[in-house]
C-alpha cells in the first residue's frame, strides 16, 4: 500500500492537479457553473407549471391552463443556458490570458450565435405561427448546443489572443479612454471571428449543431448508462482518496454531458412528453453524493453517534451539520479519508452501491426522473423531492440510501474507531 501511495503522489497527483487547473477546462467549468443560478431559478417554473398536486384541485387547473405563460421565464433562462455559458467561458478564458474579460465574453457569444441560421417565417403564416420575419431557432441555445458553444467560445478567445500577441490590432494613443481603446483593439479579432464563422455557416453551409451532435451523441447516450455512472463515481472517489479534487477534474469533463441529459428531460417535461434520461447531474447529487462525495452522510452519522474514541466522536459531532447540507471536506481531510486504507474502501464502494440501487429504481419507474437542479446544500430528502418534480418516493429512496450508507460504513468505522481508541490509550499510558 505504501508503494502504491508513493506512486500516486509522484506520478498521478501532479499531472491530475495540472489537469484540474488547465485553463481551457477551468474556463469551461467556470462558464457553466456561472449559469447555475439561471438553471436553478428557471427550473422552478417547471415545477410551478406542472405542480405535484392532485389534478382536481382548482390551483392545479389554473396552473395547467396557464402553463405556457408560466414557462416563459424557464425558456428565457435554463432553456437557453448555453447562450449565457458562452459568455462565461469566454470571459474566464480571456482572464487567464490577461485579455479584456468583457470583450472575450462578447466575442464568444457572437461566435456561438453565428452557428445558427435564422428561419424566415412568411407574413402569410403570421396567424398560425404568431410571428413573422426572421426568427432564431431556440432548441440548440440550451444544453443541446453546449458542445458547439464550448468549441466556438474557445476558438473566439484564441483568435483574440493571437491578434493581441502578434500586435495585429488597432492600437490607440494613451490619451484615449481605456474603454474606447479596448473597443478598437478588438475590431480585428471581431472581424476575423465574424467573417470566419459566417463563411463556414452561411456560405459553405457547415451545420455546426448537426455535425457536433453526431460526434457527441454516443458520449451522451453512454453517460446515461449504469456502467458510465459507476465509472465516473469510481474516478471521482479514487482521485479524492488521494487528495485530488475528483469533481473538479471529472466533473469538468462530464458536466456538458450531464447538462444535455438534464436539458432533454426539462424540454420533454415542458412538452408533456416522457422523460428520456436517468443520469443527469441532479441524479448524482441526491442519490449518490448524499452528504458529499463518497456518500459520507453514513460516515458522519456513525462518527457522531456510534464511536467511543474522543477524536472520532468529536469529529463526527463537528462535521455532522455540514454533512447534512452536503459539505464533507471536513470529513475527507479530518478523519482523514485521504490516504486512509480503511476508509477509502467504503468511500468508493458506498456511492457505487447507492447509484446502482437508484439507477434501477428510476429505470423501473419506482421514482421519477430528475428534472430540476435543486440547490446542492439542501438536506437529501428535500433535494430529492424537488429534483424529481415533487415525487415523495424520491425522498423515501434518499432516506433508504442514507441507511444503506450507514450499513456499509459501519464495519470500517468500527475498525477506525478501535484504532483511534488504541492511540488514545497508548497516549494516556505514556502521559
CSV table of C-alpha atoms in Angstrom, one decimal:
chain,number,residue,atom,x,y,z
A,1,UNK,CA,0.0,0.0,0.0
A,2,UNK,CA,2.9,2.4,0.8
A,3,UNK,CA,4.5,1.9,-2.6
A,4,UNK,CA,1.1,2.4,-4.3
A,5,UNK,CA,0.5,5.6,-2.4
A,6,UNK,CA,4.0,6.9,-3.3
A,7,UNK,CA,3.3,6.0,-6.9
A,8,UNK,CA,0.1,8.0,-6.8
A,9,UNK,CA,1.7,11.0,-5.2
A,10,UNK,CA,4.7,11.1,-7.5
A,11,UNK,CA,3.2,10.1,-10.9
A,12,UNK,CA,-0.5,10.9,-10.6
A,13,UNK,CA,-1.2,13.7,-8.2
A,14,UNK,CA,0.9,16.3,-10.0
A,15,UNK,CA,-0.5,15.6,-13.5
A,16,UNK,CA,-4.0,15.5,-12.2
A,17,UNK,CA,-3.6,18.8,-10.3
A,18,UNK,CA,-2.3,20.3,-13.5
A,19,UNK,CA,-5.2,18.9,-15.5
A,20,UNK,CA,-7.7,20.4,-13.0
A,21,UNK,CA,-6.1,23.8,-13.4
A,22,UNK,CA,-5.8,23.6,-17.2
A,23,UNK,CA,-7.0,26.9,-18.5
A,24,UNK,CA,-9.5,25.7,-21.0
A,25,UNK,CA,-11.1,23.1,-18.7
A,26,UNK,CA,-11.2,25.7,-15.9
A,27,UNK,CA,-12.9,28.2,-18.3
A,28,UNK,CA,-15.5,25.6,-19.3
A,29,UNK,CA,-16.2,24.7,-15.6
A,30,UNK,CA,-16.4,28.4,-14.6
A,31,UNK,CA,-18.6,29.4,-17.5
A,32,UNK,CA,-21.1,26.6,-16.9
A,33,UNK,CA,-21.1,26.9,-13.2
A,34,UNK,CA,-21.9,30.7,-13.7
A,35,UNK,CA,-25.2,29.6,-15.2
A,36,UNK,CA,-26.3,27.6,-12.2
A,37,UNK,CA,-28.4,30.4,-10.7
A,38,UNK,CA,-30.3,30.6,-14.0
A,39,UNK,CA,-30.7,26.9,-14.2
A,40,UNK,CA,-31.9,26.6,-10.6
A,41,UNK,CA,-34.4,29.5,-10.7
A,42,UNK,CA,-35.5,28.8,-14.2
A,43,UNK,CA,-36.3,25.2,-13.5
A,44,UNK,CA,-38.5,26.3,-10.5
A,45,UNK,CA,-41.0,27.4,-13.1
A,46,UNK,CA,-41.2,23.9,-14.4
A,47,UNK,CA,-42.4,22.7,-11.0
A,48,UNK,CA,-44.9,25.6,-10.9
A,49,UNK,CA,-46.3,24.9,-14.3
A,50,UNK,CA,-46.6,21.2,-13.5
A,51,UNK,CA,-47.2,21.1,-9.7
A,52,UNK,CA,-47.0,17.9,-7.7
A,53,UNK,CA,-50.6,18.3,-6.7
A,54,UNK,CA,-53.8,16.4,-7.4
A,55,UNK,CA,-55.3,17.1,-10.8
A,56,UNK,CA,-58.7,18.0,-9.5
A,57,UNK,CA,-57.6,21.0,-7.3
A,58,UNK,CA,-58.5,24.4,-8.6
A,59,UNK,CA,-55.0,25.7,-8.3
A,60,UNK,CA,-53.7,22.8,-10.3
A,61,UNK,CA,-56.3,23.5,-13.1
A,62,UNK,CA,-55.3,27.2,-13.1
A,63,UNK,CA,-51.6,26.5,-13.3
A,64,UNK,CA,-52.1,23.9,-16.1
A,65,UNK,CA,-54.3,26.3,-18.1
A,66,UNK,CA,-51.6,28.9,-17.9
A,67,UNK,CA,-48.6,26.6,-18.2
A,68,UNK,CA,-47.4,28.2,-21.5
A,69,UNK,CA,-47.1,31.6,-19.9
A,70,UNK,CA,-45.6,30.3,-16.6
A,71,UNK,CA,-42.9,28.5,-18.6
A,72,UNK,CA,-41.7,31.7,-20.4
A,73,UNK,CA,-39.1,32.5,-17.6
A,74,UNK,CA,-37.8,29.0,-17.9
A,75,UNK,CA,-37.5,29.3,-21.7
A,76,UNK,CA,-35.5,32.5,-21.3
A,77,UNK,CA,-33.2,31.1,-18.6
A,78,UNK,CA,-32.5,27.4,-18.4
A,79,UNK,CA,-33.8,26.6,-21.8
A,80,UNK,CA,-31.2,28.8,-23.5
A,81,UNK,CA,-28.4,28.3,-20.9
A,82,UNK,CA,-25.6,27.8,-23.5
A,83,UNK,CA,-26.1,31.3,-24.7
A,84,UNK,CA,-25.1,32.6,-21.2
A,85,UNK,CA,-22.5,29.9,-20.7
A,86,UNK,CA,-20.6,31.0,-23.8
A,87,UNK,CA,-20.1,34.5,-22.3
A,88,UNK,CA,-18.9,33.0,-19.1
A,89,UNK,CA,-16.5,30.6,-20.8
A,90,UNK,CA,-15.1,33.4,-23.0
A,91,UNK,CA,-14.7,35.8,-20.1
A,92,UNK,CA,-13.0,33.2,-17.9
A,93,UNK,CA,-10.6,32.1,-20.6
A,94,UNK,CA,-9.8,35.7,-21.5
A,95,UNK,CA,-8.9,36.4,-17.9
A,96,UNK,CA,-6.3,33.7,-17.9
A,97,UNK,CA,-4.7,35.3,-20.9
A,98,UNK,CA,-4.8,38.8,-19.3
A,99,UNK,CA,-7.2,39.9,-22.1
A,100,UNK,CA,-10.2,42.1,-21.6
A,101,UNK,CA,-12.8,39.9,-19.9
A,102,UNK,CA,-15.9,41.6,-21.3
A,103,UNK,CA,-14.6,41.6,-24.9
A,104,UNK,CA,-13.7,37.9,-24.6
A,105,UNK,CA,-17.2,37.1,-23.4
A,106,UNK,CA,-18.9,39.1,-26.2
A,107,UNK,CA,-16.7,37.6,-28.8
A,108,UNK,CA,-17.5,34.1,-27.6
A,109,UNK,CA,-21.3,34.8,-27.6
A,110,UNK,CA,-21.3,36.2,-31.1
A,111,UNK,CA,-19.2,33.3,-32.3
A,112,UNK,CA,-21.8,30.9,-30.9
A,113,UNK,CA,-24.8,32.8,-32.3
A,114,UNK,CA,-23.2,32.8,-35.8
A,115,UNK,CA,-23.6,29.0,-35.9
A,116,UNK,CA,-27.4,29.5,-36.1
A,117,UNK,CA,-29.3,30.0,-39.3
A,118,UNK,CA,-32.3,32.3,-38.7
A,119,UNK,CA,-35.6,31.0,-40.1
A,120,UNK,CA,-37.7,33.3,-42.3
A,121,UNK,CA,-41.4,32.9,-41.4
A,122,UNK,CA,-43.5,34.4,-44.2
A,123,UNK,CA,-46.1,37.0,-43.4
A,124,UNK,CA,-48.9,34.7,-44.6
A,125,UNK,CA,-48.1,32.4,-41.6
A,126,UNK,CA,-48.5,35.2,-39.0
A,127,UNK,CA,-51.9,33.9,-37.7
A,128,UNK,CA,-50.7,30.3,-37.4
A,129,UNK,CA,-47.2,30.9,-36.1
A,130,UNK,CA,-47.9,34.1,-34.0
A,131,UNK,CA,-44.9,35.8,-35.6
A,132,UNK,CA,-43.4,36.7,-39.0
A,133,UNK,CA,-40.0,37.6,-40.3
A,134,UNK,CA,-36.6,36.1,-39.2
A,135,UNK,CA,-36.6,34.1,-36.0
A,136,UNK,CA,-33.9,32.2,-34.2
A,137,UNK,CA,-34.4,28.5,-33.6
A,138,UNK,CA,-34.0,28.1,-29.8
A,139,UNK,CA,-33.6,24.4,-29.3
A,140,UNK,CA,-29.8,24.4,-29.6
A,141,UNK,CA,-29.4,27.5,-27.4
A,142,UNK,CA,-29.8,25.2,-24.5
A,143,UNK,CA,-28.0,22.0,-23.4
A,144,UNK,CA,-28.2,20.6,-26.9
A,145,UNK,CA,-25.8,23.2,-28.2
A,146,UNK,CA,-23.4,23.1,-25.2
A,147,UNK,CA,-20.6,21.4,-27.1
A,148,UNK,CA,-20.9,23.9,-30.0
A,149,UNK,CA,-20.8,26.7,-27.5
A,150,UNK,CA,-17.7,25.4,-25.8
A,151,UNK,CA,-15.9,25.0,-29.2
A,152,UNK,CA,-16.8,28.4,-30.6
A,153,UNK,CA,-16.1,30.2,-27.3
A,154,UNK,CA,-12.6,28.7,-27.1
A,155,UNK,CA,-12.0,29.4,-30.8
A,156,UNK,CA,-13.1,33.1,-30.5
A,157,UNK,CA,-10.8,33.7,-27.5
A,158,UNK,CA,-7.8,32.0,-29.1
A,159,UNK,CA,-8.3,34.3,-32.1
A,160,UNK,CA,-8.4,37.2,-29.8
A,161,UNK,CA,-5.2,36.1,-28.0
A,162,UNK,CA,-3.3,35.6,-31.3
A,163,UNK,CA,-4.2,39.0,-32.6
A,164,UNK,CA,-3.2,40.6,-29.3
A,165,UNK,CA,0.0,38.6,-29.1
A,166,UNK,CA,1.0,39.4,-32.7
A,167,UNK,CA,0.1,43.0,-32.3
A,168,UNK,CA,-2.2,42.6,-35.3
A,169,UNK,CA,-4.7,45.1,-33.9
A,170,UNK,CA,-5.5,48.8,-33.8
A,171,UNK,CA,-3.7,50.5,-31.0
A,172,UNK,CA,-5.0,53.8,-29.9
A,173,UNK,CA,-2.9,56.6,-28.2
A,174,UNK,CA,-2.7,56.7,-24.4
A,175,UNK,CA,-4.9,59.7,-24.3
A,176,UNK,CA,-7.9,57.7,-25.5
A,177,UNK,CA,-10.2,56.4,-22.7
A,178,UNK,CA,-9.5,52.8,-21.9
A,179,UNK,CA,-13.0,51.6,-22.8
A,180,UNK,CA,-12.7,53.2,-26.2
A,181,UNK,CA,-9.2,51.9,-26.7
A,182,UNK,CA,-10.4,48.3,-25.9
A,183,UNK,CA,-13.2,48.6,-28.4
A,184,UNK,CA,-10.8,49.5,-31.2
A,185,UNK,CA,-8.3,46.8,-30.1
A,186,UNK,CA,-11.0,44.1,-30.5
A,187,UNK,CA,-12.0,45.2,-34.0
A,188,UNK,CA,-9.5,42.9,-35.7
A,189,UNK,CA,-10.4,39.7,-33.7
A,190,UNK,CA,-14.1,40.6,-34.1
A,191,UNK,CA,-13.7,40.9,-37.9
A,192,UNK,CA,-11.9,37.5,-38.1
A,193,UNK,CA,-14.4,35.7,-35.9
A,194,UNK,CA,-17.5,37.1,-37.7
A,195,UNK,CA,-16.1,36.6,-41.2
A,196,UNK,CA,-14.7,33.1,-40.4
A,197,UNK,CA,-17.7,31.6,-38.7
A,198,UNK,CA,-20.2,33.3,-41.0
A,199,UNK,CA,-18.3,31.9,-44.0
A,200,UNK,CA,-18.4,28.4,-42.6
A,201,UNK,CA,-22.1,28.6,-41.6
A,202,UNK,CA,-23.8,30.7,-44.3
A,203,UNK,CA,-21.6,30.3,-47.4
A,204,UNK,CA,-20.0,26.9,-47.1
A,205,UNK,CA,-23.1,25.5,-45.3
A,206,UNK,CA,-21.4,23.8,-42.4
A,207,UNK,CA,-24.0,22.6,-39.9
A,208,UNK,CA,-22.3,23.0,-36.6
A,209,UNK,CA,-25.0,21.6,-34.5
A,210,UNK,CA,-25.8,18.6,-36.6
A,211,UNK,CA,-22.2,17.7,-37.0
A,212,UNK,CA,-21.2,18.1,-33.4
A,213,UNK,CA,-24.4,16.3,-32.3
A,214,UNK,CA,-23.5,13.2,-34.3
A,215,UNK,CA,-20.0,13.2,-32.8
A,216,UNK,CA,-21.0,13.5,-29.2
A,217,UNK,CA,-24.3,11.6,-29.3
A,218,UNK,CA,-22.6,8.3,-28.4
A,219,UNK,CA,-21.0,10.0,-25.4
A,220,UNK,CA,-24.3,11.4,-24.3
A,221,UNK,CA,-26.0,8.1,-24.6
A,222,UNK,CA,-23.2,6.3,-22.8
A,223,UNK,CA,-23.3,8.9,-20.0
A,224,UNK,CA,-26.9,7.7,-19.2
A,225,UNK,CA,-25.9,4.1,-18.8
A,226,UNK,CA,-25.2,2.4,-15.4
A,227,UNK,CA,-21.6,1.4,-16.4
A,228,UNK,CA,-20.8,5.0,-17.2
A,229,UNK,CA,-22.3,6.2,-13.9
A,230,UNK,CA,-20.2,3.7,-12.0
A,231,UNK,CA,-17.0,4.6,-13.9
A,232,UNK,CA,-17.5,8.3,-13.1
A,233,UNK,CA,-18.1,7.6,-9.5
A,234,UNK,CA,-15.0,5.4,-9.2
A,235,UNK,CA,-12.8,8.1,-10.9
A,236,UNK,CA,-14.2,10.9,-8.7
A,237,UNK,CA,-13.8,9.0,-5.4
A,238,UNK,CA,-10.5,7.5,-6.4
A,239,UNK,CA,-9.0,10.9,-7.0
A,240,UNK,CA,-10.5,12.2,-3.8
A,241,UNK,CA,-8.9,9.3,-1.9
A,242,UNK,CA,-5.5,10.7,-2.7
A,243,UNK,CA,-6.3,14.3,-2.0
A,244,UNK,CA,-7.1,15.2,-5.6
A,245,UNK,CA,-10.4,17.1,-6.2
A,246,UNK,CA,-12.2,14.5,-8.3
A,247,UNK,CA,-15.2,16.6,-9.0
A,248,UNK,CA,-13.1,19.4,-10.5
A,249,UNK,CA,-11.4,17.0,-12.9
A,250,UNK,CA,-14.1,14.5,-13.8
A,251,UNK,CA,-17.0,16.9,-13.4
A,252,UNK,CA,-15.4,19.5,-15.7
A,253,UNK,CA,-15.4,16.8,-18.5
A,254,UNK,CA,-18.7,15.2,-17.7
A,255,UNK,CA,-20.8,18.3,-16.9
A,256,UNK,CA,-21.6,19.2,-20.5
A,257,UNK,CA,-23.0,15.7,-20.9
A,258,UNK,CA,-25.0,15.9,-17.7
A,259,UNK,CA,-26.4,19.2,-18.9
A,260,UNK,CA,-27.5,17.7,-22.2
A,261,UNK,CA,-29.3,14.9,-20.3
A,262,UNK,CA,-31.0,17.4,-17.9
A,263,UNK,CA,-31.9,19.6,-20.8
A,264,UNK,CA,-33.6,16.7,-22.6
A,265,UNK,CA,-35.6,15.9,-19.5
A,266,UNK,CA,-36.8,19.5,-18.9
A,267,UNK,CA,-37.6,20.0,-22.6
A,268,UNK,CA,-39.6,16.8,-22.6
A,269,UNK,CA,-41.4,17.9,-19.3
A,270,UNK,CA,-42.3,21.2,-20.8
A,271,UNK,CA,-43.6,19.5,-23.9
A,272,UNK,CA,-45.6,16.9,-21.9
A,273,UNK,CA,-43.5,14.0,-23.2
A,274,UNK,CA,-41.9,11.1,-21.4
A,275,UNK,CA,-38.6,12.0,-19.8
A,276,UNK,CA,-35.7,10.3,-21.7
A,277,UNK,CA,-32.7,10.3,-19.3
A,278,UNK,CA,-31.8,9.0,-15.8
A,279,UNK,CA,-28.3,10.1,-15.0
A,280,UNK,CA,-28.4,13.9,-15.3
A,281,UNK,CA,-26.4,15.7,-12.6
A,282,UNK,CA,-29.2,16.0,-10.0
A,283,UNK,CA,-29.3,12.2,-10.0
A,284,UNK,CA,-25.7,12.2,-8.7
A,285,UNK,CA,-26.4,14.9,-6.2
A,286,UNK,CA,-29.5,13.4,-4.5
A,287,UNK,CA,-29.0,9.6,-4.9
A,288,UNK,CA,-25.2,9.2,-4.9
A,289,UNK,CA,-23.4,12.2,-3.3
A,290,UNK,CA,-25.6,12.3,-0.2
A,291,UNK,CA,-23.6,14.2,2.4
A,292,UNK,CA,-21.0,14.9,-0.2
A,293,UNK,CA,-18.6,12.8,-2.4
A,294,UNK,CA,-18.4,9.2,-1.3
A,295,UNK,CA,-22.0,9.4,0.2
A,296,UNK,CA,-20.4,10.2,3.5
A,297,UNK,CA,-23.6,11.0,5.3
A,298,UNK,CA,-23.4,7.5,6.8
A,299,UNK,CA,-19.8,8.1,8.0
A,300,UNK,CA,-20.8,11.4,9.7
A,301,UNK,CA,-23.8,9.7,11.5
A,302,UNK,CA,-21.7,6.8,12.7
A,303,UNK,CA,-18.8,9.1,13.9
A,304,UNK,CA,-21.3,11.3,15.8
A,305,UNK,CA,-23.4,8.6,17.5
A,306,UNK,CA,-21.6,5.2,17.5
A,307,UNK,CA,-17.9,5.9,18.1
A,308,UNK,CA,-16.2,5.7,21.5
A,309,UNK,CA,-12.9,7.4,20.9
A,310,UNK,CA,-12.8,11.1,21.8
A,311,UNK,CA,-11.3,12.1,18.5
A,312,UNK,CA,-13.8,10.3,16.3
A,313,UNK,CA,-16.8,11.3,18.4
A,314,UNK,CA,-15.9,15.0,18.5
A,315,UNK,CA,-15.1,15.0,14.8
A,316,UNK,CA,-18.4,13.4,14.0
A,317,UNK,CA,-20.4,15.9,16.0
A,318,UNK,CA,-18.5,18.8,14.4
A,319,UNK,CA,-18.9,17.5,10.9
A,320,UNK,CA,-22.5,16.2,11.1
A,321,UNK,CA,-24.2,19.5,10.4
A,322,UNK,CA,-22.1,20.3,7.3
A,323,UNK,CA,-22.7,16.8,6.1
A,324,UNK,CA,-26.4,17.2,6.3
A,325,UNK,CA,-26.0,20.1,3.9
A,326,UNK,CA,-23.7,18.0,1.6
A,327,UNK,CA,-20.4,19.7,2.7
A,328,UNK,CA,-17.9,17.0,3.6
A,329,UNK,CA,-14.4,18.4,3.1
A,330,UNK,CA,-14.0,18.5,7.0
A,331,UNK,CA,-14.7,14.7,6.9
A,332,UNK,CA,-12.5,14.0,3.9
A,333,UNK,CA,-9.5,15.8,5.4
A,334,UNK,CA,-10.4,15.5,9.1
A,335,UNK,CA,-10.7,11.7,9.5
A,336,UNK,CA,-8.8,11.7,7.1
A,337,UNK,CA,-10.2,9.7,4.2
A,338,UNK,CA,-7.3,10.8,2.1
A,339,UNK,CA,-4.6,8.1,2.0
A,340,UNK,CA,-6.6,6.1,4.7
A,341,UNK,CA,-6.7,2.4,3.6
A,342,UNK,CA,-9.6,1.7,6.0
A,343,UNK,CA,-12.0,4.4,4.9
A,344,UNK,CA,-11.1,4.5,1.2
A,345,UNK,CA,-12.9,1.3,0.7
A,346,UNK,CA,-16.4,2.4,1.8
A,347,UNK,CA,-15.7,5.8,0.3
A,348,UNK,CA,-15.5,4.3,-3.1
A,349,UNK,CA,-17.9,1.4,-2.6
A,350,UNK,CA,-20.9,3.2,-0.9
A,351,UNK,CA,-21.8,5.6,-3.8
A,352,UNK,CA,-21.4,2.8,-6.3
A,353,UNK,CA,-24.0,0.7,-4.4
A,354,UNK,CA,-26.4,3.6,-3.9
A,355,UNK,CA,-26.0,4.6,-7.6
A,356,UNK,CA,-26.9,1.0,-8.7
A,357,UNK,CA,-30.0,0.9,-6.5
A,358,UNK,CA,-31.1,4.4,-7.5
A,359,UNK,CA,-30.5,3.7,-11.2
A,360,UNK,CA,-32.6,0.6,-11.3
A,361,UNK,CA,-35.3,2.2,-9.1
A,362,UNK,CA,-35.5,5.1,-11.7
A,363,UNK,CA,-35.3,2.7,-14.7
A,364,UNK,CA,-38.2,0.7,-13.3
A,365,UNK,CA,-40.3,3.8,-12.7
A,366,UNK,CA,-40.3,3.4,-8.9
A,367,UNK,CA,-39.2,7.1,-8.7
A,368,UNK,CA,-39.5,9.9,-11.2
A,369,UNK,CA,-36.6,11.0,-13.3
A,370,UNK,CA,-34.8,14.2,-12.3
A,371,UNK,CA,-35.9,17.5,-14.0
A,372,UNK,CA,-34.7,20.2,-11.6
A,373,UNK,CA,-31.4,21.4,-10.3
A,374,UNK,CA,-32.2,22.0,-6.6
A,375,UNK,CA,-29.7,23.9,-4.5
A,376,UNK,CA,-27.0,21.4,-3.6
A,377,UNK,CA,-26.9,22.5,0.1
A,378,UNK,CA,-30.4,21.2,0.7
A,379,UNK,CA,-30.8,18.2,3.0
A,380,UNK,CA,-31.0,15.0,0.9
A,381,UNK,CA,-34.7,14.1,1.1
A,382,UNK,CA,-35.8,17.6,0.4
A,383,UNK,CA,-33.4,17.9,-2.6
A,384,UNK,CA,-34.5,14.6,-4.0
A,385,UNK,CA,-38.2,15.5,-3.7
A,386,UNK,CA,-37.7,18.8,-5.5
A,387,UNK,CA,-35.3,17.4,-8.2
A,388,UNK,CA,-37.8,14.8,-9.3
A,389,UNK,CA,-40.7,17.4,-9.6
A,390,UNK,CA,-42.2,16.7,-6.2
A,391,UNK,CA,-42.0,12.9,-6.1
A,392,UNK,CA,-42.3,11.8,-2.4
A,393,UNK,CA,-40.9,8.4,-3.4
A,394,UNK,CA,-37.6,10.0,-4.2
A,395,UNK,CA,-37.4,11.4,-0.7
A,396,UNK,CA,-38.1,7.9,0.7
A,397,UNK,CA,-35.4,6.5,-1.6
A,398,UNK,CA,-33.0,9.1,-0.4
A,399,UNK,CA,-33.6,8.1,3.2
A,400,UNK,CA,-33.2,4.4,2.3
A,401,UNK,CA,-29.9,5.1,0.7
A,402,UNK,CA,-28.7,7.0,3.8
A,403,UNK,CA,-29.5,3.9,5.8
A,404,UNK,CA,-27.5,1.8,3.3
A,405,UNK,CA,-24.6,4.3,3.6
A,406,UNK,CA,-24.6,3.7,7.4
A,407,UNK,CA,-24.7,-0.1,7.0
A,408,UNK,CA,-21.7,-0.1,4.5
A,409,UNK,CA,-19.6,2.3,6.5
A,410,UNK,CA,-20.3,0.7,9.9
A,411,UNK,CA,-17.7,-2.1,10.0
A,412,UNK,CA,-15.0,0.2,8.6
A,413,UNK,CA,-15.9,3.0,11.1
A,414,UNK,CA,-15.7,0.4,14.0
A,415,UNK,CA,-12.2,-0.6,12.9
A,416,UNK,CA,-11.2,3.1,12.5
A,417,UNK,CA,-12.7,3.9,16.0
A,418,UNK,CA,-10.8,1.0,17.6
A,419,UNK,CA,-7.6,2.2,16.1
A,420,UNK,CA,-8.2,5.7,17.5
A,421,UNK,CA,-9.0,4.2,20.9
A,422,UNK,CA,-5.7,2.3,20.9
A,423,UNK,CA,-3.9,5.5,20.1
A,424,UNK,CA,-5.7,7.4,22.9
A,425,UNK,CA,-5.0,4.6,25.4
A,426,UNK,CA,-1.3,4.5,24.4
A,427,UNK,CA,-1.1,8.3,24.7
A,428,UNK,CA,-2.7,8.1,28.1
A,429,UNK,CA,-0.3,5.5,29.4
A,430,UNK,CA,2.6,7.5,28.1
A,431,UNK,CA,1.4,10.6,29.9
